[in-house]
JSON list of C-alpha atoms in Angstrom, two decimals:
[
{"chain": "A", "resi": 1, "resn": "MET", "atom": "CA", "xyz": [10.16, 3.25, -11.53]},
{"chain": "A", "resi": 2, "resn": "ALA", "atom": "CA", "xyz": [8.87, 1.47, -7.97]},
{"chain": "A", "resi": 3, "resn": "ARG", "atom": "CA", "xyz": [5.92, -1.15, -7.71]},
{"chain": "A", "resi": 4, "resn": "ILE", "atom": "CA", "xyz": [3.19, -0.05, -6.21]},
{"chain": "A", "resi": 5, "resn": "LEU", "atom": "CA", "xyz": [0.12, -2.76, -4.91]},
{"chain": "A", "resi": 6, "resn": "ILE", "atom": "CA", "xyz": [-3.36, -0.59, -3.71]},
{"chain": "A", "resi": 7, "resn": "VAL", "atom": "CA", "xyz": [-5.71, -3.44, -1.39]},
{"chain": "A", "resi": 8, "resn": "ASP", "atom": "CA", "xyz": [-8.45, -1.60, -0.60]},
{"chain": "A", "resi": 9, "resn": "ASP", "atom": "CA", "xyz": [-12.35, -2.81, -1.29]},
{"chain": "A", "resi": 10, "resn": "VAL", "atom": "CA", "xyz": [-13.33, 0.02, -3.22]},
{"chain": "A", "resi": 11, "resn": "ALA", "atom": "CA", "xyz": [-13.06, 0.89, -6.58]},
{"chain": "A", "resi": 12, "resn": "VAL", "atom": "CA", "xyz": [-13.51, 3.95, -7.11]},
{"chain": "A", "resi": 13, "resn": "ILE", "atom": "CA", "xyz": [-10.68, 4.50, -4.34]},
{"chain": "A", "resi": 14, "resn": "ARG", "atom": "CA", "xyz": [-7.61, 1.94, -5.40]},
{"chain": "A", "resi": 15, "resn": "ASP", "atom": "CA", "xyz": [-8.03, 3.28, -9.72]},
{"chain": "A", "resi": 16, "resn": "PRO", "atom": "CA", "xyz": [-7.44, 6.25, -9.51]},
{"chain": "A", "resi": 17, "resn": "ILE", "atom": "CA", "xyz": [-4.92, 6.40, -6.14]},
{"chain": "A", "resi": 18, "resn": "ALA", "atom": "CA", "xyz": [-4.06, 3.56, -8.88]},
{"chain": "A", "resi": 19, "resn": "ALA", "atom": "CA", "xyz": [-4.27, 6.05, -11.97]},
{"chain": "A", "resi": 20, "resn": "ALA", "atom": "CA", "xyz": [-2.75, 8.75, -10.32]},
{"chain": "A", "resi": 21, "resn": "LEU", "atom": "CA", "xyz": [0.91, 6.02, -9.87]},
{"chain": "A", "resi": 22, "resn": "ARG", "atom": "CA", "xyz": [0.54, 4.85, -13.22]},
{"chain": "A", "resi": 23, "resn": "LEU", "atom": "CA", "xyz": [1.41, 8.65, -14.44]},
{"chain": "A", "resi": 24, "resn": "ARG", "atom": "CA", "xyz": [4.64, 9.06, -11.95]},
{"chain": "A", "resi": 25, "resn": "GLY", "atom": "CA", "xyz": [6.13, 6.16, -13.76]},
{"chain": "A", "resi": 26, "resn": "HIS", "atom": "CA", "xyz": [5.52, 3.35, -11.64]},
{"chain": "A", "resi": 27, "resn": "GLN", "atom": "CA", "xyz": [3.91, -0.35, -12.21]},
{"chain": "A", "resi": 28, "resn": "ALA", "atom": "CA", "xyz": [0.47, 0.13, -10.59]},
{"chain": "A", "resi": 29, "resn": "ASP", "atom": "CA", "xyz": [-1.22, -3.01, -9.36]},
{"chain": "A", "resi": 30, "resn": "THR", "atom": "CA", "xyz": [-4.55, -3.73, -7.20]},
{"chain": "A", "resi": 31, "resn": "ALA", "atom": "CA", "xyz": [-6.03, -5.99, -5.48]},
{"chain": "A", "resi": 32, "resn": "ALA", "atom": "CA", "xyz": [-9.77, -5.93, -3.29]},
{"chain": "A", "resi": 33, "resn": "ASN", "atom": "CA", "xyz": [-9.25, -8.28, -0.91]},
{"chain": "A", "resi": 34, "resn": "GLY", "atom": "CA", "xyz": [-5.86, -10.02, 1.61]},
{"chain": "A", "resi": 35, "resn": "PHE", "atom": "CA", "xyz": [-6.54, -13.46, -0.71]},
{"chain": "A", "resi": 36, "resn": "GLU", "atom": "CA", "xyz": [-6.61, -11.00, -3.93]},
{"chain": "A", "resi": 37, "resn": "ALA", "atom": "CA", "xyz": [-3.49, -9.41, -2.70]},
{"chain": "A", "resi": 38, "resn": "ILE", "atom": "CA", "xyz": [-1.10, -12.11, -1.49]},
{"chain": "A", "resi": 39, "resn": "ASP", "atom": "CA", "xyz": [-1.65, -13.62, -4.31]},
{"chain": "A", "resi": 40, "resn": "ARG", "atom": "CA", "xyz": [-0.63, -10.48, -6.46]},
{"chain": "A", "resi": 41, "resn": "ILE", "atom": "CA", "xyz": [2.68, -10.90, -4.07]},
{"chain": "A", "resi": 42, "resn": "VAL", "atom": "CA", "xyz": [3.97, -13.44, -4.87]},
{"chain": "A", "resi": 43, "resn": "ALA", "atom": "CA", "xyz": [3.48, -13.17, -8.61]},
{"chain": "A", "resi": 44, "resn": "ASN", "atom": "CA", "xyz": [5.41, -9.52, -8.43]},
{"chain": "A", "resi": 45, "resn": "ARG", "atom": "CA", "xyz": [6.50, -8.73, -5.34]},
{"chain": "A", "resi": 46, "resn": "PRO", "atom": "CA", "xyz": [6.10, -4.71, -4.53]},
{"chain": "A", "resi": 47, "resn": "ASP", "atom": "CA", "xyz": [8.33, -2.20, -2.98]},
{"chain": "A", "resi": 48, "resn": "LEU", "atom": "CA", "xyz": [5.44, -0.88, -1.20]},
{"chain": "A", "resi": 49, "resn": "ILE", "atom": "CA", "xyz": [1.86, -1.54, -0.26]},
{"chain": "A", "resi": 50, "resn": "LEU", "atom": "CA", "xyz": [-1.20, 1.01, 0.02]},
{"chain": "A", "resi": 51, "resn": "LEU", "atom": "CA", "xyz": [-3.53, -0.82, 2.18]},
{"chain": "A", "resi": 52, "resn": "ASP", "atom": "CA", "xyz": [-6.79, -0.53, 3.16]},
{"chain": "A", "resi": 53, "resn": "VAL", "atom": "CA", "xyz": [-8.07, -1.92, 7.29]},
{"chain": "A", "resi": 54, "resn": "VAL", "atom": "CA", "xyz": [-11.66, -2.14, 6.45]},
{"chain": "A", "resi": 55, "resn": "MET", "atom": "CA", "xyz": [-12.17, -5.43, 3.79]},
{"chain": "A", "resi": 56, "resn": "PRO", "atom": "CA", "xyz": [-13.86, -8.86, 3.65]},
{"chain": "A", "resi": 57, "resn": "MET", "atom": "CA", "xyz": [-12.92, -11.85, 3.45]},
{"chain": "A", "resi": 58, "resn": "MET", "atom": "CA", "xyz": [-9.69, -11.45, 4.80]},
{"chain": "A", "resi": 59, "resn": "ASP", "atom": "CA", "xyz": [-8.82, -7.41, 6.19]},
{"chain": "A", "resi": 60, "resn": "GLY", "atom": "CA", "xyz": [-5.95, -5.19, 6.80]},
{"chain": "A", "resi": 61, "resn": "PRO", "atom": "CA", "xyz": [-4.50, -5.86, 9.73]},
{"chain": "A", "resi": 62, "resn": "THR", "atom": "CA", "xyz": [-4.96, -9.53, 9.24]},
{"chain": "A", "resi": 63, "resn": "LEU", "atom": "CA", "xyz": [-3.46, -9.49, 6.10]},
{"chain": "A", "resi": 64, "resn": "LEU", "atom": "CA", "xyz": [0.06, -6.78, 8.16]},
{"chain": "A", "resi": 65, "resn": "ARG", "atom": "CA", "xyz": [0.30, -10.22, 9.91]},
{"chain": "A", "resi": 66, "resn": "LYS", "atom": "CA", "xyz": [0.41, -12.70, 6.98]},
{"chain": "A", "resi": 67, "resn": "LEU", "atom": "CA", "xyz": [2.90, -10.21, 5.94]},
{"chain": "A", "resi": 68, "resn": "ARG", "atom": "CA", "xyz": [5.13, -9.76, 8.32]},
{"chain": "A", "resi": 69, "resn": "GLU", "atom": "CA", "xyz": [4.77, -13.49, 9.06]},
{"chain": "A", "resi": 70, "resn": "ALA", "atom": "CA", "xyz": [6.71, -13.97, 6.40]},
{"chain": "A", "resi": 71, "resn": "PRO", "atom": "CA", "xyz": [11.28, -13.84, 6.12]},
{"chain": "A", "resi": 72, "resn": "ALA", "atom": "CA", "xyz": [9.92, -12.84, 1.83]},
{"chain": "A", "resi": 73, "resn": "THR", "atom": "CA", "xyz": [7.40, -10.28, 2.53]},
{"chain": "A", "resi": 74, "resn": "ALA", "atom": "CA", "xyz": [8.72, -9.26, 6.48]},
{"chain": "A", "resi": 75, "resn": "ASP", "atom": "CA", "xyz": [10.19, -6.20, 5.02]},
{"chain": "A", "resi": 76, "resn": "ILE", "atom": "CA", "xyz": [7.26, -4.86, 2.32]},
{"chain": "A", "resi": 77, "resn": "PRO", "atom": "CA", "xyz": [6.75, -1.32, 3.18]},
{"chain": "A", "resi": 78, "resn": "VAL", "atom": "CA", "xyz": [2.60, -0.33, 4.29]},
{"chain": "A", "resi": 79, "resn": "ILE", "atom": "CA", "xyz": [1.07, 2.89, 4.31]},
{"chain": "A", "resi": 80, "resn": "LEU", "atom": "CA", "xyz": [-1.97, 2.38, 6.27]},
{"chain": "A", "resi": 81, "resn": "LEU", "atom": "CA", "xyz": [-4.94, 3.93, 4.34]},
{"chain": "A", "resi": 82, "resn": "SER", "atom": "CA", "xyz": [-8.30, 4.14, 6.12]},
{"chain": "A", "resi": 83, "resn": "ALA", "atom": "CA", "xyz": [-11.55, 4.89, 6.89]},
{"chain": "A", "resi": 84, "resn": "THR", "atom": "CA", "xyz": [-11.23, 3.40, 10.47]},
{"chain": "A", "resi": 85, "resn": "VAL", "atom": "CA", "xyz": [-9.37, 5.76, 14.08]},
{"chain": "A", "resi": 86, "resn": "ASP", "atom": "CA", "xyz": [-9.99, 3.14, 15.82]},
{"chain": "A", "resi": 87, "resn": "LYS", "atom": "CA", "xyz": [-6.32, 3.51, 17.40]},
{"chain": "A", "resi": 88, "resn": "ASN", "atom": "CA", "xyz": [-6.40, -0.10, 18.98]},
{"chain": "A", "resi": 89, "resn": "VAL", "atom": "CA", "xyz": [-5.94, -1.03, 14.72]},
{"chain": "A", "resi": 90, "resn": "ILE", "atom": "CA", "xyz": [-3.52, 1.81, 14.90]},
{"chain": "A", "resi": 91, "resn": "ILE", "atom": "CA", "xyz": [-1.17, 0.84, 17.83]},
{"chain": "A", "resi": 92, "resn": "LYS", "atom": "CA", "xyz": [-1.54, -2.86, 16.74]},
{"chain": "A", "resi": 93, "resn": "ALA", "atom": "CA", "xyz": [-0.83, -2.03, 12.67]},
{"chain": "A", "resi": 94, "resn": "ALA", "atom": "CA", "xyz": [2.19, 0.44, 13.88]},
{"chain": "A", "resi": 95, "resn": "ARG", "atom": "CA", "xyz": [3.73, -2.85, 16.18]},
{"chain": "A", "resi": 96, "resn": "LEU", "atom": "CA", "xyz": [3.05, -4.92, 12.22]},
{"chain": "A", "resi": 97, "resn": "GLY", "atom": "CA", "xyz": [5.18, -2.48, 11.03]},
{"chain": "A", "resi": 98, "resn": "VAL", "atom": "CA", "xyz": [3.44, 0.58, 9.03]},
{"chain": "A", "resi": 99, "resn": "GLN", "atom": "CA", "xyz": [5.65, 3.29, 7.73]},
{"chain": "A", "resi": 100, "resn": "ASP", "atom": "CA", "xyz": [2.46, 5.71, 6.96]},
{"chain": "A", "resi": 101, "resn": "TYR", "atom": "CA", "xyz": [-0.87, 6.08, 8.16]},
{"chain": "A", "resi": 102, "resn": "MET", "atom": "CA", "xyz": [-3.12, 7.93, 6.43]},
{"chain": "A", "resi": 103, "resn": "LEU", "atom": "CA", "xyz": [-6.96, 8.84, 6.79]},
{"chain": "A", "resi": 104, "resn": "LYS", "atom": "CA", "xyz": [-9.62, 8.29, 3.96]},
{"chain": "A", "resi": 105, "resn": "SER", "atom": "CA", "xyz": [-11.28, 11.32, 4.60]},
{"chain": "A", "resi": 106, "resn": "LYS", "atom": "CA", "xyz": [-9.14, 13.40, 4.97]},
{"chain": "A", "resi": 107, "resn": "PHE", "atom": "CA", "xyz": [-7.12, 12.36, 1.69]},
{"chain": "A", "resi": 108, "resn": "LEU", "atom": "CA", "xyz": [-5.57, 14.57, -0.68]},
{"chain": "A", "resi": 109, "resn": "MET", "atom": "CA", "xyz": [-3.89, 12.34, -3.53]},
{"chain": "A", "resi": 110, "resn": "SER", "atom": "CA", "xyz": [-0.73, 15.55, -3.28]},
{"chain": "A", "resi": 111, "resn": "ASP", "atom": "CA", "xyz": [0.19, 14.16, -0.24]},
{"chain": "A", "resi": 112, "resn": "LEU", "atom": "CA", "xyz": [-0.93, 9.99, -0.52]},
{"chain": "A", "resi": 113, "resn": "LEU", "atom": "CA", "xyz": [1.84, 10.87, -3.70]},
{"chain": "A", "resi": 114, "resn": "ASP", "atom": "CA", "xyz": [4.62, 12.37, -1.50]},
{"chain": "A", "resi": 115, "resn": "ARG", "atom": "CA", "xyz": [4.50, 10.01, 0.61]},
{"chain": "A", "resi": 116, "resn": "VAL", "atom": "CA", "xyz": [4.95, 6.97, -1.71]},
{"chain": "A", "resi": 117, "resn": "ALA", "atom": "CA", "xyz": [8.19, 9.40, -3.11]},
{"chain": "A", "resi": 118, "resn": "ARG", "atom": "CA", "xyz": [9.40, 8.94, 0.71]},
{"chain": "A", "resi": 119, "resn": "ARG", "atom": "CA", "xyz": [8.71, 5.03, 0.93]},
{"chain": "A", "resi": 120, "resn": "VAL", "atom": "CA", "xyz": [10.51, 4.10, -2.26]},
{"chain": "A", "resi": 121, "resn": "LYS", "atom": "CA", "xyz": [13.61, 3.99, -4.40]},
{"chain": "A", "resi": 122, "resn": "THR", "atom": "CA", "xyz": [12.91, 5.49, -7.84]},
{"chain": "A", "resi": 123, "resn": "GLN", "atom": "CA", "xyz": [15.99, 4.58, -10.53]},
{"chain": "A", "resi": 124, "resn": "PRO", "atom": "CA", "xyz": [16.74, 7.70, -11.83]},
{"chain": "A", "resi": 125, "resn": "PRO", "atom": "CA", "xyz": [15.47, 8.30, -15.50]},
{"chain": "A", "resi": 126, "resn": "PRO", "atom": "CA", "xyz": [18.28, 6.73, -17.96]},
{"chain": "A", "resi": 127, "resn": "PRO", "atom": "CA", "xyz": [19.80, 9.29, -20.05]},
{"chain": "A", "resi": 128, "resn": "PRO", "atom": "CA", "xyz": [19.32, 10.45, -23.73]},
{"chain": "A", "resi": 129, "resn": "PRO", "atom": "CA", "xyz": [20.84, 8.84, -26.28]},
{"chain": "A", "resi": 130, "resn": "PRO", "atom": "CA", "xyz": [23.41, 10.62, -28.12]}
]
């Protein structure tokens, strides 16, 4: 399945998402800010990033801009997860190629998993042994 990086400074948000993705067969990694995310991305390039907007040290829009500036990471799909409804942030993220946007206040895990499934290429399961 896909390698997915969840970037959020709040553990009670990122850890259940990572667990749900692992239950679906994905490889899920986590980071608490943009700097940690860059380390994870360099170590293991993800197929998809779930990205919070407001984080300490390096926020989501700054990380997103850095990803888009680097040829090696410019094409990684990103789903923005945020508590903010600031239209300027959403517009800037859209200009930087965010594929989707979810409000944390209206968050449903099933909806997130559906959106992830639409964004990542999945491998069919191996055939059963003879």
